[in-house]
C-alpha cells in the first residue's frame, strides 16, 4: 500500500513562496492539469504543482529553439539538479523556487523521483528525433513522458488504507498516463508534424496510407485518415478502461482530481472520434463549462463507482 502523510506541518515563508511560484506556472501553462489539481487538499495541490513546474522545465528545454547539443546539455544539467534534490542538497533558501518546492514535496510525500529521470530520457528521445516503428516502440516513449508522471502523481495521492488491489496502483497510473499521452499525440498531430516530429507508429501510418505525413489542413491524398484516427482512438479507450481501475484505490479528492483530468482527455477523444480531420485544422479543446461538468462528476465519485461496479462484475 502507498501511504501519504496527512498532517499539516508549518511551511516556511521561502517554501511557501516557492510553491506559489510553481502554482502560478501551473495555472498559466497547464489549464487542464490545473483544473484537476484544484480539487486536491492544499498540501497535495502544492506538491503536484511542484511536479508540474519541474516537468514543464524539462519539456520547455526539449521544445525550445536551442541547438540539439545545447538541449542535451541543459537536460543533463536538469538531471544533476534532480540528483541534488534526491540527495537532500537543496535548502529552502536556494535561489531556484522549483527546486525548493520539489525538495519540500519529496520530503513530505513518497514521490518516486526516478520518474523525472524517465521524463528527461523521454525528452532526449525528442531531441534525437526518434521515430517509432510500432506501438510497442511508442509505448517506451509514452511511459517515459507520461506513464512516469502518473506514477509520480501516485506518490502524492497515495492509496486508500485497505484498498483491494492497491499493489497494482502504479501499473494503473502508468497505463492512464499512456492513455493521456496517446490522446495528446492525436490532438497535436499537425502541430507536431510542422515541428518535424512524428509520433504515431510507422506501421500504423503505412496501414492507413498516411506515411506522407500531416503538413496541411487536409489528410494525405488517397489515405484513410479517419480509419487511422479511429484505430488509435480504440487503442486509447482500452488504455483508459484499464487505467481507470486506479480510481477506486484513491481517496475521494485524489480520485476526483484524476477523474477530472482523465475525463477532460476522454472527452477530447470523443470530439476527435466524431471529427477526425479537426486535428488537422487546429487544436481540439473543451469549453470551460464542459471542464466544470467533468470536475463535478469526478468530485461526485460517479466515475470511481462505475469502475468499481465493472470490476466487481468481472470477478463474479
PDB file of C-alpha atoms in Angstrom:
ATOM      1  CA  UNK A   1       0.000   0.000   0.000  1.00  0.00           C
ATOM      2  CA  UNK A   2       1.224   3.509  -0.807  1.00  0.00           C
ATOM      3  CA  UNK A   3       0.577   5.940   2.020  1.00  0.00           C
ATOM      4  CA  UNK A   4       0.885   9.695   2.314  1.00  0.00           C
ATOM      5  CA  UNK A   5       1.341  11.870   5.372  1.00  0.00           C
ATOM      6  CA  UNK A   6      -1.867  13.759   6.059  1.00  0.00           C
ATOM      7  CA  UNK A   7      -0.753  16.030   8.899  1.00  0.00           C
ATOM      8  CA  UNK A   8      -0.205  19.709   8.082  1.00  0.00           C
ATOM      9  CA  UNK A   9       3.213  20.860   9.363  1.00  0.00           C
ATOM     10  CA  UNK A  10       4.200  24.510   9.211  1.00  0.00           C
ATOM     11  CA  UNK A  11       5.503  25.666   5.833  1.00  0.00           C
ATOM     12  CA  UNK A  12       8.188  28.353   5.997  1.00  0.00           C
ATOM     13  CA  UNK A  13       7.878  31.594   4.046  1.00  0.00           C
ATOM     14  CA  UNK A  14      10.585  30.690   1.474  1.00  0.00           C
ATOM     15  CA  UNK A  15       8.986  27.306   0.795  1.00  0.00           C
ATOM     16  CA  UNK A  16       5.526  28.850   0.576  1.00  0.00           C
ATOM     17  CA  UNK A  17       6.834  31.410  -1.931  1.00  0.00           C
ATOM     18  CA  UNK A  18       8.382  28.583  -3.961  1.00  0.00           C
ATOM     19  CA  UNK A  19       5.077  26.726  -4.037  1.00  0.00           C
ATOM     20  CA  UNK A  20       3.245  29.877  -5.097  1.00  0.00           C
ATOM     21  CA  UNK A  21       5.670  30.250  -7.991  1.00  0.00           C
ATOM     22  CA  UNK A  22       5.001  26.663  -9.074  1.00  0.00           C
ATOM     23  CA  UNK A  23       1.233  27.160  -8.784  1.00  0.00           C
ATOM     24  CA  UNK A  24       1.492  30.266 -10.976  1.00  0.00           C
ATOM     25  CA  UNK A  25       3.432  28.310 -13.613  1.00  0.00           C
ATOM     26  CA  UNK A  26       0.832  25.543 -13.494  1.00  0.00           C
ATOM     27  CA  UNK A  27      -2.111  27.922 -13.786  1.00  0.00           C
ATOM     28  CA  UNK A  28      -0.571  29.753 -16.748  1.00  0.00           C
ATOM     29  CA  UNK A  29       0.808  26.791 -18.686  1.00  0.00           C
ATOM     30  CA  UNK A  30      -1.428  23.788 -17.970  1.00  0.00           C
ATOM     31  CA  UNK A  31      -5.111  24.626 -17.828  1.00  0.00           C
ATOM     32  CA  UNK A  32      -6.356  21.039 -17.929  1.00  0.00           C
ATOM     33  CA  UNK A  33      -3.887  19.952 -15.252  1.00  0.00           C
ATOM     34  CA  UNK A  34      -4.633  22.988 -13.085  1.00  0.00           C
ATOM     35  CA  UNK A  35      -8.347  22.297 -13.413  1.00  0.00           C
ATOM     36  CA  UNK A  36      -7.883  18.837 -11.930  1.00  0.00           C
ATOM     37  CA  UNK A  37      -5.486  19.604  -9.092  1.00  0.00           C
ATOM     38  CA  UNK A  38      -7.665  22.383  -7.686  1.00  0.00           C
ATOM     39  CA  UNK A  39      -9.804  19.540  -6.279  1.00  0.00           C
ATOM     40  CA  UNK A  40      -6.949  18.392  -4.027  1.00  0.00           C
ATOM     41  CA  UNK A  41      -6.180  19.383  -0.429  1.00  0.00           C
ATOM     42  CA  UNK A  42      -3.634  22.197  -0.169  1.00  0.00           C
ATOM     43  CA  UNK A  43      -0.536  20.088   0.539  1.00  0.00           C
ATOM     44  CA  UNK A  44      -1.207  17.696  -2.330  1.00  0.00           C
ATOM     45  CA  UNK A  45      -2.108  20.526  -4.701  1.00  0.00           C
ATOM     46  CA  UNK A  46       1.175  22.280  -3.930  1.00  0.00           C
ATOM     47  CA  UNK A  47       3.170  19.079  -4.398  1.00  0.00           C
ATOM     48  CA  UNK A  48       1.504  18.431  -7.757  1.00  0.00           C
ATOM     49  CA  UNK A  49       2.300  22.000  -8.833  1.00  0.00           C
ATOM     50  CA  UNK A  50       5.955  21.444  -7.953  1.00  0.00           C
ATOM     51  CA  UNK A  51       5.988  18.247 -10.028  1.00  0.00           C
ATOM     52  CA  UNK A  52       4.367  20.068 -12.933  1.00  0.00           C
ATOM     53  CA  UNK A  53       6.766  23.034 -12.777  1.00  0.00           C
ATOM     54  CA  UNK A  54       9.811  20.753 -12.859  1.00  0.00           C
ATOM     55  CA  UNK A  55       8.300  18.675 -15.674  1.00  0.00           C
ATOM     56  CA  UNK A  56       7.451  21.836 -17.592  1.00  0.00           C
ATOM     57  CA  UNK A  57      11.060  22.974 -17.353  1.00  0.00           C
ATOM     58  CA  UNK A  58      12.179  19.687 -18.898  1.00  0.00           C
ATOM     59  CA  UNK A  59       9.567  19.929 -21.677  1.00  0.00           C
ATOM     60  CA  UNK A  60      10.450  23.559 -22.437  1.00  0.00           C
ATOM     61  CA  UNK A  61      14.086  22.625 -22.952  1.00  0.00           C
ATOM     62  CA  UNK A  62      13.057  19.952 -25.456  1.00  0.00           C
ATOM     63  CA  UNK A  63      10.600  22.231 -27.259  1.00  0.00           C
ATOM     64  CA  UNK A  64      12.811  25.314 -27.342  1.00  0.00           C
ATOM     65  CA  UNK A  65      14.857  26.830 -30.168  1.00  0.00           C
ATOM     66  CA  UNK A  66      18.278  25.809 -28.857  1.00  0.00           C
ATOM     67  CA  UNK A  67      20.530  23.522 -30.862  1.00  0.00           C
ATOM     68  CA  UNK A  68      20.250  19.836 -30.087  1.00  0.00           C
ATOM     69  CA  UNK A  69      23.628  19.641 -28.364  1.00  0.00           C
ATOM     70  CA  UNK A  70      22.756  22.572 -26.096  1.00  0.00           C
ATOM     71  CA  UNK A  71      19.371  21.000 -25.314  1.00  0.00           C
ATOM     72  CA  UNK A  72      21.056  17.743 -24.355  1.00  0.00           C
ATOM     73  CA  UNK A  73      23.489  19.608 -22.086  1.00  0.00           C
ATOM     74  CA  UNK A  74      20.645  21.561 -20.434  1.00  0.00           C
ATOM     75  CA  UNK A  75      18.729  18.352 -19.836  1.00  0.00           C
ATOM     76  CA  UNK A  76      21.745  16.791 -18.155  1.00  0.00           C
ATOM     77  CA  UNK A  77      22.088  19.922 -16.007  1.00  0.00           C
ATOM     78  CA  UNK A  78      18.462  19.446 -15.000  1.00  0.00           C
ATOM     79  CA  UNK A  79      19.189  15.817 -14.170  1.00  0.00           C
ATOM     80  CA  UNK A  80      22.043  16.987 -11.946  1.00  0.00           C
ATOM     81  CA  UNK A  81      19.614  19.318 -10.146  1.00  0.00           C
ATOM     82  CA  UNK A  82      17.269  16.386  -9.658  1.00  0.00           C
ATOM     83  CA  UNK A  83      20.133  14.431  -8.099  1.00  0.00           C
ATOM     84  CA  UNK A  84      20.727  17.306  -5.672  1.00  0.00           C
ATOM     85  CA  UNK A  85      17.041  17.254  -4.734  1.00  0.00           C
ATOM     86  CA  UNK A  86      17.119  13.490  -4.254  1.00  0.00           C
ATOM     87  CA  UNK A  87      20.197  13.751  -2.034  1.00  0.00           C
ATOM     88  CA  UNK A  88      18.671  16.485   0.143  1.00  0.00           C
ATOM     89  CA  UNK A  89      21.220  19.058  -1.006  1.00  0.00           C
ATOM     90  CA  UNK A  90      18.643  21.764  -1.861  1.00  0.00           C
ATOM     91  CA  UNK A  91      17.868  24.059   1.051  1.00  0.00           C
ATOM     92  CA  UNK A  92      14.862  26.331   1.471  1.00  0.00           C
ATOM     93  CA  UNK A  93      16.966  29.442   0.717  1.00  0.00           C
ATOM     94  CA  UNK A  94      18.093  28.073  -2.677  1.00  0.00           C
ATOM     95  CA  UNK A  95      17.548  30.568  -5.494  1.00  0.00           C
ATOM     96  CA  UNK A  96      15.605  28.074  -7.653  1.00  0.00           C
ATOM     97  CA  UNK A  97      11.956  28.070  -6.480  1.00  0.00           C
ATOM     98  CA  UNK A  98      11.069  24.916  -8.429  1.00  0.00           C
ATOM     99  CA  UNK A  99      13.898  23.003  -6.757  1.00  0.00           C
ATOM    100  CA  UNK A 100      12.885  24.321  -3.328  1.00  0.00           C
ATOM    101  CA  UNK A 101       9.242  23.326  -3.812  1.00  0.00           C
ATOM    102  CA  UNK A 102      10.031  19.898  -5.245  1.00  0.00           C
ATOM    103  CA  UNK A 103      12.527  19.168  -2.487  1.00  0.00           C
ATOM    104  CA  UNK A 104       9.915  20.041   0.146  1.00  0.00           C
ATOM    105  CA  UNK A 105       7.242  17.959  -1.608  1.00  0.00           C
ATOM    106  CA  UNK A 106       9.601  14.970  -1.878  1.00  0.00           C
ATOM    107  CA  UNK A 107      10.305  15.259   1.827  1.00  0.00           C
ATOM    108  CA  UNK A 108       6.630  15.145   2.675  1.00  0.00           C
ATOM    109  CA  UNK A 109       5.319  12.598   0.170  1.00  0.00           C
ATOM    110  CA  UNK A 110       6.875   9.333  -1.099  1.00  0.00           C
ATOM    111  CA  UNK A 111       7.383  10.650  -4.618  1.00  0.00           C
ATOM    112  CA  UNK A 112       9.445   8.265  -6.805  1.00  0.00           C
ATOM    113  CA  UNK A 113      11.753  10.947  -8.204  1.00  0.00           C
ATOM    114  CA  UNK A 114      13.266   8.463 -10.637  1.00  0.00           C
ATOM    115  CA  UNK A 115      10.169   9.126 -12.736  1.00  0.00           C
ATOM    116  CA  UNK A 116      11.586  12.570 -13.510  1.00  0.00           C
ATOM    117  CA  UNK A 117      14.760  10.906 -14.768  1.00  0.00           C
ATOM    118  CA  UNK A 118      12.498   8.912 -17.099  1.00  0.00           C
ATOM    119  CA  UNK A 119      10.883  12.157 -18.276  1.00  0.00           C
ATOM    120  CA  UNK A 120      14.319  13.554 -19.103  1.00  0.00           C
ATOM    121  CA  UNK A 121      15.102  10.339 -21.003  1.00  0.00           C
ATOM    122  CA  UNK A 122      11.878  10.762 -22.989  1.00  0.00           C
ATOM    123  CA  UNK A 123      12.636  14.368 -23.910  1.00  0.00           C
ATOM    124  CA  UNK A 124      16.108  13.299 -25.004  1.00  0.00           C
ATOM    125  CA  UNK A 125      14.341  10.935 -27.424  1.00  0.00           C
ATOM    126  CA  UNK A 126      12.641  14.017 -28.885  1.00  0.00           C
ATOM    127  CA  UNK A 127      15.938  15.863 -29.110  1.00  0.00           C
ATOM    128  CA  UNK A 128      17.436  12.934 -31.015  1.00  0.00           C
ATOM    129  CA  UNK A 129      14.443  12.965 -33.365  1.00  0.00           C
ATOM    130  CA  UNK A 130      13.497   9.375 -32.707  1.00  0.00           C
ATOM    131  CA  UNK A 131      10.571   7.873 -34.587  1.00  0.00           C
ATOM    132  CA  UNK A 132       8.594   4.768 -33.712  1.00  0.00           C
ATOM    133  CA  UNK A 133       8.008   1.788 -35.945  1.00  0.00           C
ATOM    134  CA  UNK A 134       5.443   0.008 -33.795  1.00  0.00           C
ATOM    135  CA  UNK A 135       3.114   0.671 -30.884  1.00  0.00           C
ATOM    136  CA  UNK A 136       5.491  -1.263 -28.646  1.00  0.00           C
ATOM    137  CA  UNK A 137       8.220   1.215 -29.595  1.00  0.00           C
ATOM    138  CA  UNK A 138       5.964   4.207 -28.955  1.00  0.00           C
ATOM    139  CA  UNK A 139       4.930   2.809 -25.573  1.00  0.00           C
ATOM    140  CA  UNK A 140       8.533   3.134 -24.366  1.00  0.00           C
ATOM    141  CA  UNK A 141       8.424   6.858 -25.129  1.00  0.00           C
ATOM    142  CA  UNK A 142       4.933   7.312 -23.667  1.00  0.00           C
ATOM    143  CA  UNK A 143       5.950   5.566 -20.451  1.00  0.00           C
ATOM    144  CA  UNK A 144       8.843   7.999 -20.082  1.00  0.00           C
ATOM    145  CA  UNK A 145       6.950  11.222 -20.713  1.00  0.00           C
ATOM    146  CA  UNK A 146       3.517  10.321 -19.329  1.00  0.00           C
ATOM    147  CA  UNK A 147       3.415   6.975 -17.542  1.00  0.00           C
ATOM    148  CA  UNK A 148       6.174   8.224 -15.264  1.00  0.00           C
ATOM    149  CA  UNK A 149       4.094  11.311 -14.452  1.00  0.00           C
ATOM    150  CA  UNK A 150       1.237   9.019 -13.447  1.00  0.00           C
ATOM    151  CA  UNK A 151       3.493   7.114 -11.072  1.00  0.00           C
ATOM    152  CA  UNK A 152       4.967  10.344  -9.673  1.00  0.00           C
ATOM    153  CA  UNK A 153       1.463  11.671  -9.055  1.00  0.00           C
ATOM    154  CA  UNK A 154       0.505   8.472  -7.262  1.00  0.00           C
ATOM    155  CA  UNK A 155       3.294   9.193  -4.813  1.00  0.00           C
ATOM    156  CA  UNK A 156       1.404  12.350  -3.860  1.00  0.00           C
ATOM    157  CA  UNK A 157      -2.080  10.835  -3.948  1.00  0.00           C
ATOM    158  CA  UNK A 158      -1.333   7.630  -2.046  1.00  0.00           C
ATOM    159  CA  UNK A 159      -3.873   4.807  -1.909  1.00  0.00           C
ATOM    160  CA  UNK A 160      -6.741   4.248   0.482  1.00  0.00           C
ATOM    161  CA  UNK A 161      -5.847   2.065   3.506  1.00  0.00           C
ATOM    162  CA  UNK A 162      -7.114  -1.452   2.907  1.00  0.00           C
ATOM    163  CA  UNK A 163      -7.963  -0.859  -0.751  1.00  0.00           C
ATOM    164  CA  UNK A 164      -8.151  -4.187  -2.522  1.00  0.00           C
ATOM    165  CA  UNK A 165      -5.615  -4.463  -5.335  1.00  0.00           C
ATOM    166  CA  UNK A 166      -3.633  -1.407  -4.188  1.00  0.00           C
ATOM    167  CA  UNK A 167      -0.395  -3.131  -5.184  1.00  0.00           C
ATOM    168  CA  UNK A 168      -1.396  -2.617  -8.819  1.00  0.00           C
ATOM    169  CA  UNK A 169      -1.937   1.128  -8.416  1.00  0.00           C
ATOM    170  CA  UNK A 170       1.425   2.098 -10.035  1.00  0.00           C
ATOM    171  CA  UNK A 171       0.575  -0.091 -13.043  1.00  0.00           C
ATOM    172  CA  UNK A 172      -2.828   1.568 -13.452  1.00  0.00           C
ATOM    173  CA  UNK A 173      -1.320   5.046 -13.022  1.00  0.00           C
ATOM    174  CA  UNK A 174       1.243   4.259 -15.711  1.00  0.00           C
ATOM    175  CA  UNK A 175      -1.444   2.988 -18.100  1.00  0.00           C
ATOM    176  CA  UNK A 176      -3.610   6.047 -17.535  1.00  0.00           C
ATOM    177  CA  UNK A 177      -0.581   8.178 -18.394  1.00  0.00           C
ATOM    178  CA  UNK A 178      -0.258   6.277 -21.681  1.00  0.00           C
ATOM    179  CA  UNK A 179      -3.933   6.946 -22.455  1.00  0.00           C
ATOM    180  CA  UNK A 180      -3.498  10.674 -21.891  1.00  0.00           C
ATOM    181  CA  UNK A 181      -0.323  10.806 -23.960  1.00  0.00           C
ATOM    182  CA  UNK A 182      -1.847   8.965 -26.927  1.00  0.00           C
ATOM    183  CA  UNK A 183      -4.755  11.431 -26.803  1.00  0.00           C
ATOM    184  CA  UNK A 184      -2.222  14.271 -26.823  1.00  0.00           C
ATOM    185  CA  UNK A 185      -0.481  12.761 -29.824  1.00  0.00           C
ATOM    186  CA  UNK A 186      -3.746  12.580 -31.767  1.00  0.00           C
ATOM    187  CA  UNK A 187      -4.721  16.132 -30.792  1.00  0.00           C
ATOM    188  CA  UNK A 188      -1.323  17.575 -31.767  1.00  0.00           C
ATOM    189  CA  UNK A 189      -0.645  15.523 -34.892  1.00  0.00           C
ATOM    190  CA  UNK A 190      -0.424  18.535 -37.244  1.00  0.00           C
ATOM    191  CA  UNK A 191       1.418  20.780 -34.774  1.00  0.00           C
ATOM    192  CA  UNK A 192       3.991  18.037 -34.227  1.00  0.00           C
ATOM    193  CA  UNK A 193       4.341  17.461 -37.965  1.00  0.00           C
ATOM    194  CA  UNK A 194       5.031  21.158 -38.520  1.00  0.00           C
ATOM    195  CA  UNK A 195       7.755  20.874 -35.893  1.00  0.00           C
ATOM    196  CA  UNK A 196       9.274  17.902 -37.699  1.00  0.00           C
ATOM    197  CA  UNK A 197       8.042  15.283 -35.218  1.00  0.00           C
ATOM    198  CA  UNK A 198       6.082  12.124 -35.967  1.00  0.00           C
ATOM    199  CA  UNK A 199       4.896  10.047 -33.029  1.00  0.00           C
ATOM    200  CA  UNK A 200       2.264   7.704 -34.441  1.00  0.00           C
ATOM    201  CA  UNK A 201       3.805   4.305 -35.254  1.00  0.00           C
ATOM    202  CA  UNK A 202       5.146   3.981 -38.787  1.00  0.00           C
ATOM    203  CA  UNK A 203       3.383   0.672 -39.323  1.00  0.00           C
ATOM    204  CA  UNK A 204       0.018   2.268 -38.410  1.00  0.00           C
ATOM    205  CA  UNK A 205       0.667   5.174 -40.782  1.00  0.00           C
ATOM    206  CA  UNK A 206       1.506   2.757 -43.588  1.00  0.00           C
ATOM    207  CA  UNK A 207      -1.555   0.607 -42.898  1.00  0.00           C
ATOM    208  CA  UNK A 208      -3.863   3.585 -43.472  1.00  0.00           C
ATOM    209  CA  UNK A 209      -1.925   5.246 -46.298  1.00  0.00           C
ATOM    210  CA  UNK A 210      -0.698   8.154 -44.144  1.00  0.00           C
ATOM    211  CA  UNK A 211       3.068   7.725 -44.426  1.00  0.00           C
ATOM    212  CA  UNK A 212       3.309  11.026 -46.321  1.00  0.00           C
ATOM    213  CA  UNK A 213       2.651  12.899 -43.091  1.00  0.00           C
ATOM    214  CA  UNK A 214       0.360  15.720 -41.987  1.00  0.00           C
ATOM    215  CA  UNK A 215       1.750  19.033 -43.136  1.00  0.00           C
ATOM    216  CA  UNK A 216      -1.560  20.633 -44.063  1.00  0.00           C
ATOM    217  CA  UNK A 217      -5.217  21.026 -43.091  1.00  0.00           C
ATOM    218  CA  UNK A 218      -6.346  18.040 -45.154  1.00  0.00           C
ATOM    219  CA  UNK A 219      -5.409  14.337 -44.960  1.00  0.00           C
ATOM    220  CA  UNK A 220      -2.815  12.914 -47.379  1.00  0.00           C
ATOM    221  CA  UNK A 221      -4.358  12.210 -50.766  1.00  0.00           C
ATOM    222  CA  UNK A 222      -5.756   8.687 -51.044  1.00  0.00           C
ATOM    223  CA  UNK A 223      -5.325   7.975 -47.334  1.00  0.00           C
ATOM    224  CA  UNK A 224      -7.818   6.632 -44.823  1.00  0.00           C
ATOM    225  CA  UNK A 225      -7.054   9.253 -42.197  1.00  0.00           C
ATOM    226  CA  UNK A 226     -10.355   8.707 -40.407  1.00  0.00           C
ATOM    227  CA  UNK A 227      -9.576   4.997 -40.217  1.00  0.00           C
ATOM    228  CA  UNK A 228      -6.183   5.769 -38.668  1.00  0.00           C
ATOM    229  CA  UNK A 229      -7.696   8.084 -36.068  1.00  0.00           C
ATOM    230  CA  UNK A 230     -10.450   5.626 -35.151  1.00  0.00           C
ATOM    231  CA  UNK A 231      -7.865   2.867 -34.815  1.00  0.00           C
ATOM    232  CA  UNK A 232      -5.784   4.953 -32.384  1.00  0.00           C
ATOM    233  CA  UNK A 233      -8.914   6.104 -30.532  1.00  0.00           C
ATOM    234  CA  UNK A 234      -9.835   2.468 -29.849  1.00  0.00           C
ATOM    235  CA  UNK A 235      -6.339   1.871 -28.529  1.00  0.00           C
ATOM    236  CA  UNK A 236      -6.595   4.918 -26.257  1.00  0.00           C
ATOM    237  CA  UNK A 237     -10.026   3.849 -24.991  1.00  0.00           C
ATOM    238  CA  UNK A 238      -8.646   0.445 -23.997  1.00  0.00           C
ATOM    239  CA  UNK A 239      -5.863   2.184 -22.080  1.00  0.00           C
ATOM    240  CA  UNK A 240      -8.365   4.466 -20.341  1.00  0.00           C
ATOM    241  CA  UNK A 241     -10.504   1.476 -19.373  1.00  0.00           C
ATOM    242  CA  UNK A 242      -7.541  -0.220 -17.719  1.00  0.00           C
ATOM    243  CA  UNK A 243      -6.115   2.938 -16.183  1.00  0.00           C
ATOM    244  CA  UNK A 244      -9.452   3.968 -14.674  1.00  0.00           C
ATOM    245  CA  UNK A 245      -9.151   0.981 -12.336  1.00  0.00           C
ATOM    246  CA  UNK A 246      -6.913   3.289 -10.317  1.00  0.00           C
ATOM    247  CA  UNK A 247      -9.868   5.435  -9.213  1.00  0.00           C
ATOM    248  CA  UNK A 248     -11.402   3.134  -6.547  1.00  0.00           C
ATOM    249  CA  UNK A 249      -7.956   2.794  -4.949  1.00  0.00           C
ATOM    250  CA  UNK A 250      -7.677   6.536  -4.193  1.00  0.00           C
ATOM    251  CA  UNK A 251      -9.251   8.733  -1.560  1.00  0.00           C
ATOM    252  CA  UNK A 252     -12.237  10.797  -2.678  1.00  0.00           C
ATOM    253  CA  UNK A 253     -10.425  14.033  -3.529  1.00  0.00           C
ATOM    254  CA  UNK A 254      -7.432  12.387  -5.185  1.00  0.00           C
ATOM    255  CA  UNK A 255      -9.842  10.234  -7.189  1.00  0.00           C
ATOM    256  CA  UNK A 256     -11.784  13.363  -8.157  1.00  0.00           C
ATOM    257  CA  UNK A 257      -8.568  15.001  -9.370  1.00  0.00           C
ATOM    258  CA  UNK A 258      -7.621  12.017 -11.517  1.00  0.00           C
ATOM    259  CA  UNK A 259     -11.187  11.615 -12.814  1.00  0.00           C
ATOM    260  CA  UNK A 260     -11.313  15.300 -13.778  1.00  0.00           C
ATOM    261  CA  UNK A 261      -8.024  15.289 -15.681  1.00  0.00           C
ATOM    262  CA  UNK A 262      -8.670  11.951 -17.361  1.00  0.00           C
ATOM    263  CA  UNK A 263     -12.297  12.891 -18.043  1.00  0.00           C
ATOM    264  CA  UNK A 264     -11.237  16.020 -19.925  1.00  0.00           C
ATOM    265  CA  UNK A 265      -8.979  13.946 -22.164  1.00  0.00           C
ATOM    266  CA  UNK A 266     -11.631  11.278 -22.704  1.00  0.00           C
ATOM    267  CA  UNK A 267     -13.991  13.983 -23.911  1.00  0.00           C
ATOM    268  CA  UNK A 268     -11.282  15.319 -26.203  1.00  0.00           C
ATOM    269  CA  UNK A 269     -11.012  11.799 -27.565  1.00  0.00           C
ATOM    270  CA  UNK A 270     -14.777  11.774 -28.168  1.00  0.00           C
ATOM    271  CA  UNK A 271     -14.519  15.003 -30.176  1.00  0.00           C
ATOM    272  CA  UNK A 272     -11.608  13.695 -32.198  1.00  0.00           C
ATOM    273  CA  UNK A 273     -13.507  10.486 -32.935  1.00  0.00           C
ATOM    274  CA  UNK A 274     -16.552  12.420 -34.180  1.00  0.00           C
ATOM    275  CA  UNK A 275     -14.499  14.625 -36.500  1.00  0.00           C
ATOM    276  CA  UNK A 276     -11.052  13.109 -37.144  1.00  0.00           C
ATOM    277  CA  UNK A 277      -9.988  15.792 -39.628  1.00  0.00           C
ATOM    278  CA  UNK A 278     -10.475  18.502 -36.974  1.00  0.00           C
ATOM    279  CA  UNK A 279      -6.998  17.746 -35.615  1.00  0.00           C
ATOM    280  CA  UNK A 280      -5.545  18.837 -38.970  1.00  0.00           C
ATOM    281  CA  UNK A 281      -7.432  22.148 -38.915  1.00  0.00           C
ATOM    282  CA  UNK A 282      -6.442  23.265 -35.422  1.00  0.00           C
ATOM    283  CA  UNK A 283      -6.207  22.266 -31.762  1.00  0.00           C
ATOM    284  CA  UNK A 284      -9.268  20.467 -30.420  1.00  0.00           C
ATOM    285  CA  UNK A 285     -10.231  21.671 -26.930  1.00  0.00           C
ATOM    286  CA  UNK A 286     -13.123  21.690 -24.463  1.00  0.00           C
ATOM    287  CA  UNK A 287     -15.022  24.797 -23.339  1.00  0.00           C
ATOM    288  CA  UNK A 288     -14.778  25.767 -19.681  1.00  0.00           C
ATOM    289  CA  UNK A 289     -18.340  24.728 -18.878  1.00  0.00           C
ATOM    290  CA  UNK A 290     -17.650  21.191 -20.075  1.00  0.00           C
ATOM    291  CA  UNK A 291     -14.489  21.010 -17.972  1.00  0.00           C
ATOM    292  CA  UNK A 292     -16.528  22.164 -14.976  1.00  0.00           C
ATOM    293  CA  UNK A 293     -19.039  19.380 -15.584  1.00  0.00           C
ATOM    294  CA  UNK A 294     -16.224  16.820 -15.711  1.00  0.00           C
ATOM    295  CA  UNK A 295     -14.810  18.157 -12.430  1.00  0.00           C
ATOM    296  CA  UNK A 296     -18.197  17.944 -10.701  1.00  0.00           C
ATOM    297  CA  UNK A 297     -18.674  14.420 -11.990  1.00  0.00           C
ATOM    298  CA  UNK A 298     -15.256  13.446 -10.662  1.00  0.00           C
ATOM    299  CA  UNK A 299     -15.890  15.041  -7.271  1.00  0.00           C
ATOM    300  CA  UNK A 300     -19.195  13.201  -7.006  1.00  0.00           C
ATOM    301  CA  UNK A 301     -17.368   9.875  -7.337  1.00  0.00           C
ATOM    302  CA  UNK A 302     -19.505   8.727 -10.278  1.00  0.00           C
ATOM    303  CA  UNK A 303     -16.531   7.549 -12.322  1.00  0.00           C
ATOM    304  CA  UNK A 304     -14.956   5.677  -9.404  1.00  0.00           C
ATOM    305  CA  UNK A 305     -18.247   3.931  -8.572  1.00  0.00           C
ATOM    306  CA  UNK A 306     -18.752   2.983 -12.215  1.00  0.00           C
ATOM    307  CA  UNK A 307     -15.266   1.427 -12.366  1.00  0.00           C
ATOM    308  CA  UNK A 308     -15.859  -0.403  -9.075  1.00  0.00           C
ATOM    309  CA  UNK A 309     -19.120  -1.926 -10.350  1.00  0.00           C
ATOM    310  CA  UNK A 310     -17.446  -3.100 -13.565  1.00  0.00           C
ATOM    311  CA  UNK A 311     -14.547  -4.623 -11.609  1.00  0.00           C
ATOM    312  CA  UNK A 312     -16.918  -6.461  -9.275  1.00  0.00           C
ATOM    313  CA  UNK A 313     -18.880  -7.852 -12.250  1.00  0.00           C
ATOM    314  CA  UNK A 314     -15.639  -9.212 -13.754  1.00  0.00           C
ATOM    315  CA  UNK A 315     -14.881 -11.074 -10.513  1.00  0.00           C
ATOM    316  CA  UNK A 316     -18.323 -12.633 -10.204  1.00  0.00           C
TER     317      UNK A 316
END
